[in-house]
Amino acid sequence: VKKSLDTYRAAYVEYSPVVHQSGASTLRDNTAAYLDYVAEAGKQDVDILVFPEYGLTGYDSSSRAAWVSGGWTENVPAPPPSGERLIPCDDTSKFSDAPSIVALSCAARQHKVAVVVNLVTYDSGRDMYNTDVALDTDGTMTRLGQAATGRERGGSVSEPPAAAAAARSSGASRG
């Protein structure tokens, strides 16, 4: 079936995260599961794959310090100003504190599937956010939406990612 340029195939994953005693183990195992979903989506000609909130990290009411020190969070750099490209798969030094985003960026590019994920991130250990990251079909981080978690006061909120925008390099548009 040939797709027209004004349509795209979207899929979402209903996923209950694996949660271990270690945040690093939790992120590692959930990222591995996500990579399998991205590979399968590529085989099925999916243009954009959306994962659930807290799917990589799970969620509990522990303190910010416990989340950060326990390895449950990643530090994801903000995307560059408009026009500049940031590909976590190619810039691993900039994303050294975000290994799940690097792996998913590489998978998005390898399988040509735009990916939208949610995880808990931190800003140099100071603020914690419930963060949406969109990765384009070439691995480019196209949007980053952050909302302060309930444990923060006065945290910043940026524009949430538009799922259709993540599919742009595939030639798809919202239709």
PDB file of C-alpha atoms in Angstrom:
ATOM      1  CA  VAL A   1       0.000   0.000   0.000  1.00  0.00           C
ATOM      2  CA  LYS A   2       1.486   3.301  -1.051  1.00  0.00           C
ATOM      3  CA  LYS A   3       0.903   6.178   1.373  1.00  0.00           C
ATOM      4  CA  SER A   4       0.159   9.653   0.112  1.00  0.00           C
ATOM      5  CA  LEU A   5       2.172  12.605   1.389  1.00  0.00           C
ATOM      6  CA  ASP A   6      -0.751  13.956   3.405  1.00  0.00           C
ATOM      7  CA  THR A   7      -1.241  10.857   5.559  1.00  0.00           C
ATOM      8  CA  TYR A   8       0.809   8.926   8.048  1.00  0.00           C
ATOM      9  CA  ARG A   9       0.485   5.720  10.019  1.00  0.00           C
ATOM     10  CA  ALA A  10       0.504   6.264  13.782  1.00  0.00           C
ATOM     11  CA  ALA A  11       0.616   3.706  16.572  1.00  0.00           C
ATOM     12  CA  TYR A  12       0.703   3.855  20.334  1.00  0.00           C
ATOM     13  CA  VAL A  13       1.976   1.373  22.849  1.00  0.00           C
ATOM     14  CA  GLU A  14       0.092   0.395  25.982  1.00  0.00           C
ATOM     15  CA  TYR A  15       2.980  -0.482  28.245  1.00  0.00           C
ATOM     16  CA  SER A  16       3.351  -1.088  31.956  1.00  0.00           C
ATOM     17  CA  PRO A  17       6.961  -0.374  32.887  1.00  0.00           C
ATOM     18  CA  VAL A  18       9.175  -2.912  34.575  1.00  0.00           C
ATOM     19  CA  VAL A  19      10.261  -1.403  37.878  1.00  0.00           C
ATOM     20  CA  HIS A  20      13.360  -2.636  39.730  1.00  0.00           C
ATOM     21  CA  GLN A  21      15.019  -1.512  42.953  1.00  0.00           C
ATOM     22  CA  SER A  22      17.549   0.400  40.835  1.00  0.00           C
ATOM     23  CA  GLY A  23      16.529   3.294  38.626  1.00  0.00           C
ATOM     24  CA  ALA A  24      19.327   2.524  36.171  1.00  0.00           C
ATOM     25  CA  SER A  25      18.091  -1.071  35.797  1.00  0.00           C
ATOM     26  CA  THR A  26      14.532   0.145  35.357  1.00  0.00           C
ATOM     27  CA  LEU A  27      15.528   2.602  32.605  1.00  0.00           C
ATOM     28  CA  ARG A  28      17.772   0.026  30.912  1.00  0.00           C
ATOM     29  CA  ASP A  29      15.125  -2.708  30.784  1.00  0.00           C
ATOM     30  CA  ASN A  30      12.277  -0.430  29.719  1.00  0.00           C
ATOM     31  CA  THR A  31      14.462   1.156  27.032  1.00  0.00           C
ATOM     32  CA  ALA A  32      15.297  -2.326  25.719  1.00  0.00           C
ATOM     33  CA  ALA A  33      11.584  -3.115  25.481  1.00  0.00           C
ATOM     34  CA  TYR A  34      10.958   0.206  23.693  1.00  0.00           C
ATOM     35  CA  LEU A  35      13.694  -0.606  21.171  1.00  0.00           C
ATOM     36  CA  ASP A  36      11.876  -3.836  20.319  1.00  0.00           C
ATOM     37  CA  TYR A  37       8.633  -1.907  19.793  1.00  0.00           C
ATOM     38  CA  VAL A  38      10.390   0.598  17.508  1.00  0.00           C
ATOM     39  CA  ALA A  39      11.896  -2.233  15.438  1.00  0.00           C
ATOM     40  CA  GLU A  40       8.498  -3.897  15.087  1.00  0.00           C
ATOM     41  CA  ALA A  41       6.871  -0.571  14.162  1.00  0.00           C
ATOM     42  CA  GLY A  42       9.464  -0.129  11.415  1.00  0.00           C
ATOM     43  CA  LYS A  43       8.600  -3.553  10.013  1.00  0.00           C
ATOM     44  CA  GLN A  44       4.927  -2.534   9.929  1.00  0.00           C
ATOM     45  CA  ASP A  45       5.545   0.811   8.151  1.00  0.00           C
ATOM     46  CA  VAL A  46       4.527   2.900  11.155  1.00  0.00           C
ATOM     47  CA  ASP A  47       5.525   6.559  10.737  1.00  0.00           C
ATOM     48  CA  ILE A  48       5.143   7.653  14.370  1.00  0.00           C
ATOM     49  CA  LEU A  49       5.072   5.572  17.552  1.00  0.00           C
ATOM     50  CA  VAL A  50       3.871   7.075  20.840  1.00  0.00           C
ATOM     51  CA  PHE A  51       4.743   5.614  24.233  1.00  0.00           C
ATOM     52  CA  PRO A  52       2.873   6.227  27.533  1.00  0.00           C
ATOM     53  CA  GLU A  53       3.577   8.683  30.314  1.00  0.00           C
ATOM     54  CA  TYR A  54       6.175   7.388  32.799  1.00  0.00           C
ATOM     55  CA  GLY A  55       6.729   4.357  30.573  1.00  0.00           C
ATOM     56  CA  LEU A  56      10.503   4.419  30.852  1.00  0.00           C
ATOM     57  CA  THR A  57      10.785   5.277  34.534  1.00  0.00           C
ATOM     58  CA  GLY A  58       7.608   4.134  36.218  1.00  0.00           C
ATOM     59  CA  TYR A  59       6.283   6.442  38.909  1.00  0.00           C
ATOM     60  CA  ASP A  60       6.212   6.667  42.677  1.00  0.00           C
ATOM     61  CA  SER A  61       5.997   9.414  45.255  1.00  0.00           C
ATOM     62  CA  SER A  62       9.625   9.369  46.407  1.00  0.00           C
ATOM     63  CA  SER A  63      11.441  12.645  46.943  1.00  0.00           C
ATOM     64  CA  ARG A  64      13.309  14.444  44.169  1.00  0.00           C
ATOM     65  CA  ALA A  65      16.622  13.560  45.802  1.00  0.00           C
ATOM     66  CA  ALA A  66      15.703   9.856  45.772  1.00  0.00           C
ATOM     67  CA  TRP A  67      14.718  10.004  42.084  1.00  0.00           C
ATOM     68  CA  VAL A  68      17.944  11.722  41.034  1.00  0.00           C
ATOM     69  CA  SER A  69      20.354   9.804  43.304  1.00  0.00           C
ATOM     70  CA  GLY A  70      18.612   6.504  42.549  1.00  0.00           C
ATOM     71  CA  GLY A  71      19.201   6.810  38.806  1.00  0.00           C
ATOM     72  CA  TRP A  72      15.513   7.131  37.916  1.00  0.00           C
ATOM     73  CA  THR A  73      15.996  10.361  35.935  1.00  0.00           C
ATOM     74  CA  GLU A  74      18.012  11.521  32.930  1.00  0.00           C
ATOM     75  CA  ASN A  75      19.329  14.964  32.072  1.00  0.00           C
ATOM     76  CA  VAL A  76      18.113  15.706  28.523  1.00  0.00           C
ATOM     77  CA  PRO A  77      19.592  18.860  26.932  1.00  0.00           C
ATOM     78  CA  ALA A  78      17.131  21.334  25.459  1.00  0.00           C
ATOM     79  CA  PRO A  79      16.840  21.329  21.673  1.00  0.00           C
ATOM     80  CA  PRO A  80      18.867  24.021  19.904  1.00  0.00           C
ATOM     81  CA  PRO A  81      17.335  27.159  18.411  1.00  0.00           C
ATOM     82  CA  SER A  82      15.217  26.708  15.316  1.00  0.00           C
ATOM     83  CA  GLY A  83      17.107  25.515  12.283  1.00  0.00           C
ATOM     84  CA  GLU A  84      19.864  23.693  14.177  1.00  0.00           C
ATOM     85  CA  ARG A  85      19.699  19.932  14.347  1.00  0.00           C
ATOM     86  CA  LEU A  86      20.405  17.897  17.457  1.00  0.00           C
ATOM     87  CA  ILE A  87      20.698  14.149  16.959  1.00  0.00           C
ATOM     88  CA  PRO A  88      21.343  12.353  20.253  1.00  0.00           C
ATOM     89  CA  CYS A  89      22.568   9.271  18.376  1.00  0.00           C
ATOM     90  CA  ASP A  90      25.344  11.363  16.799  1.00  0.00           C
ATOM     91  CA  ASP A  91      26.098  13.604  19.785  1.00  0.00           C
ATOM     92  CA  THR A  92      26.472  11.078  22.574  1.00  0.00           C
ATOM     93  CA  SER A  93      28.804  13.317  24.597  1.00  0.00           C
ATOM     94  CA  LYS A  94      26.089  15.965  24.892  1.00  0.00           C
ATOM     95  CA  PHE A  95      23.639  13.225  25.938  1.00  0.00           C
ATOM     96  CA  SER A  96      25.940  11.328  28.306  1.00  0.00           C
ATOM     97  CA  ASP A  97      23.317  11.678  31.064  1.00  0.00           C
ATOM     98  CA  ALA A  98      20.477  10.490  28.781  1.00  0.00           C
ATOM     99  CA  PRO A  99      21.378   7.011  27.491  1.00  0.00           C
ATOM    100  CA  SER A 100      17.753   6.024  26.831  1.00  0.00           C
ATOM    101  CA  ILE A 101      17.297   9.033  24.537  1.00  0.00           C
ATOM    102  CA  VAL A 102      20.521   8.163  22.662  1.00  0.00           C
ATOM    103  CA  ALA A 103      19.367   4.564  22.150  1.00  0.00           C
ATOM    104  CA  LEU A 104      15.899   5.632  21.026  1.00  0.00           C
ATOM    105  CA  SER A 105      17.339   8.265  18.659  1.00  0.00           C
ATOM    106  CA  CYS A 106      19.467   5.575  17.005  1.00  0.00           C
ATOM    107  CA  ALA A 107      16.474   3.218  16.783  1.00  0.00           C
ATOM    108  CA  ALA A 108      14.253   5.947  15.305  1.00  0.00           C
ATOM    109  CA  ARG A 109      16.834   6.533  12.579  1.00  0.00           C
ATOM    110  CA  GLN A 110      17.565   2.851  11.964  1.00  0.00           C
ATOM    111  CA  HIS A 111      13.903   1.931  11.589  1.00  0.00           C
ATOM    112  CA  LYS A 112      12.708   5.270  10.156  1.00  0.00           C
ATOM    113  CA  VAL A 113      10.027   5.691  12.826  1.00  0.00           C
ATOM    114  CA  ALA A 114       9.332   8.954  14.660  1.00  0.00           C
ATOM    115  CA  VAL A 115       9.130   8.255  18.388  1.00  0.00           C
ATOM    116  CA  VAL A 116       7.488  10.143  21.257  1.00  0.00           C
ATOM    117  CA  VAL A 117       8.512   9.101  24.775  1.00  0.00           C
ATOM    118  CA  ASN A 118       7.949  10.375  28.295  1.00  0.00           C
ATOM    119  CA  LEU A 119      10.347  10.168  31.201  1.00  0.00           C
ATOM    120  CA  VAL A 120      11.347  11.991  34.345  1.00  0.00           C
ATOM    121  CA  THR A 121      14.275  14.345  33.743  1.00  0.00           C
ATOM    122  CA  TYR A 122      16.284  16.705  35.871  1.00  0.00           C
ATOM    123  CA  ASP A 123      18.073  19.972  35.230  1.00  0.00           C
ATOM    124  CA  SER A 124      21.546  19.570  36.751  1.00  0.00           C
ATOM    125  CA  GLY A 125      19.930  18.011  39.812  1.00  0.00           C
ATOM    126  CA  ARG A 126      18.052  21.221  40.619  1.00  0.00           C
ATOM    127  CA  ASP A 127      14.573  20.748  39.125  1.00  0.00           C
ATOM    128  CA  MET A 128      12.715  17.631  38.093  1.00  0.00           C
ATOM    129  CA  TYR A 129      10.293  17.418  35.166  1.00  0.00           C
ATOM    130  CA  ASN A 130       7.773  15.107  33.566  1.00  0.00           C
ATOM    131  CA  THR A 131       9.227  15.351  30.051  1.00  0.00           C
ATOM    132  CA  ASP A 132       8.017  14.449  26.560  1.00  0.00           C
ATOM    133  CA  VAL A 133      10.715  13.924  23.941  1.00  0.00           C
ATOM    134  CA  ALA A 134       9.957  13.569  20.225  1.00  0.00           C
ATOM    135  CA  LEU A 135      12.536  12.012  17.944  1.00  0.00           C
ATOM    136  CA  ASP A 136      12.199  12.357  14.192  1.00  0.00           C
ATOM    137  CA  THR A 137      12.651   9.521  11.692  1.00  0.00           C
ATOM    138  CA  ASP A 138      16.290  10.523  11.260  1.00  0.00           C
ATOM    139  CA  GLY A 139      16.916  10.518  15.034  1.00  0.00           C
ATOM    140  CA  THR A 140      16.688  14.310  15.411  1.00  0.00           C
ATOM    141  CA  MET A 141      15.200  15.532  18.676  1.00  0.00           C
ATOM    142  CA  THR A 142      12.445  17.765  17.346  1.00  0.00           C
ATOM    143  CA  ARG A 143      10.548  18.808  20.469  1.00  0.00           C
ATOM    144  CA  LEU A 144      10.950  18.683  24.191  1.00  0.00           C
ATOM    145  CA  GLY A 145       7.963  19.401  26.410  1.00  0.00           C
ATOM    146  CA  GLN A 146       8.514  19.741  30.134  1.00  0.00           C
ATOM    147  CA  ALA A 147       6.132  20.239  33.019  1.00  0.00           C
ATOM    148  CA  ALA A 148       7.350  20.557  36.573  1.00  0.00           C
ATOM    149  CA  THR A 149       6.459  17.531  38.648  1.00  0.00           C
ATOM    150  CA  GLY A 150       4.233  17.869  41.675  1.00  0.00           C
ATOM    151  CA  ARG A 151       7.354  17.997  43.833  1.00  0.00           C
ATOM    152  CA  GLU A 152       8.518  21.310  42.349  1.00  0.00           C
ATOM    153  CA  ARG A 153       7.272  24.847  42.828  1.00  0.00           C
ATOM    154  CA  GLY A 154       7.292  27.427  40.108  1.00  0.00           C
ATOM    155  CA  GLY A 155       8.900  25.068  37.605  1.00  0.00           C
ATOM    156  CA  SER A 156       8.877  26.012  33.965  1.00  0.00           C
ATOM    157  CA  VAL A 157       6.476  24.598  31.434  1.00  0.00           C
ATOM    158  CA  SER A 158       7.375  24.599  27.774  1.00  0.00           C
ATOM    159  CA  GLU A 159       5.182  23.779  24.804  1.00  0.00           C
ATOM    160  CA  PRO A 160       4.343  20.058  24.655  1.00  0.00           C
ATOM    161  CA  PRO A 161       5.430  18.199  21.538  1.00  0.00           C
ATOM    162  CA  ALA A 162       3.064  18.091  18.602  1.00  0.00           C
ATOM    163  CA  ALA A 163       3.062  14.443  17.589  1.00  0.00           C
ATOM    164  CA  ALA A 164       2.493  15.185  13.923  1.00  0.00           C
ATOM    165  CA  ALA A 165       5.529  17.489  13.849  1.00  0.00           C
ATOM    166  CA  ALA A 166       7.740  14.540  14.762  1.00  0.00           C
ATOM    167  CA  ALA A 167       6.775  12.793  11.519  1.00  0.00           C
ATOM    168  CA  ARG A 168       7.971  15.651   9.325  1.00  0.00           C
ATOM    169  CA  SER A 169      11.077  14.054   7.833  1.00  0.00           C
ATOM    170  CA  SER A 170       9.001  11.097   6.666  1.00  0.00           C
ATOM    171  CA  GLY A 171       7.103  13.482   4.369  1.00  0.00           C
ATOM    172  CA  ALA A 172       3.918  13.055   6.357  1.00  0.00           C
ATOM    173  CA  SER A 173       1.745  15.873   7.513  1.00  0.00           C
ATOM    174  CA  ARG A 174      -1.288  16.074   9.685  1.00  0.00           C
ATOM    175  CA  GLY A 175      -4.308  15.138   7.639  1.00  0.00           C
TER     176      GLY A 175
END
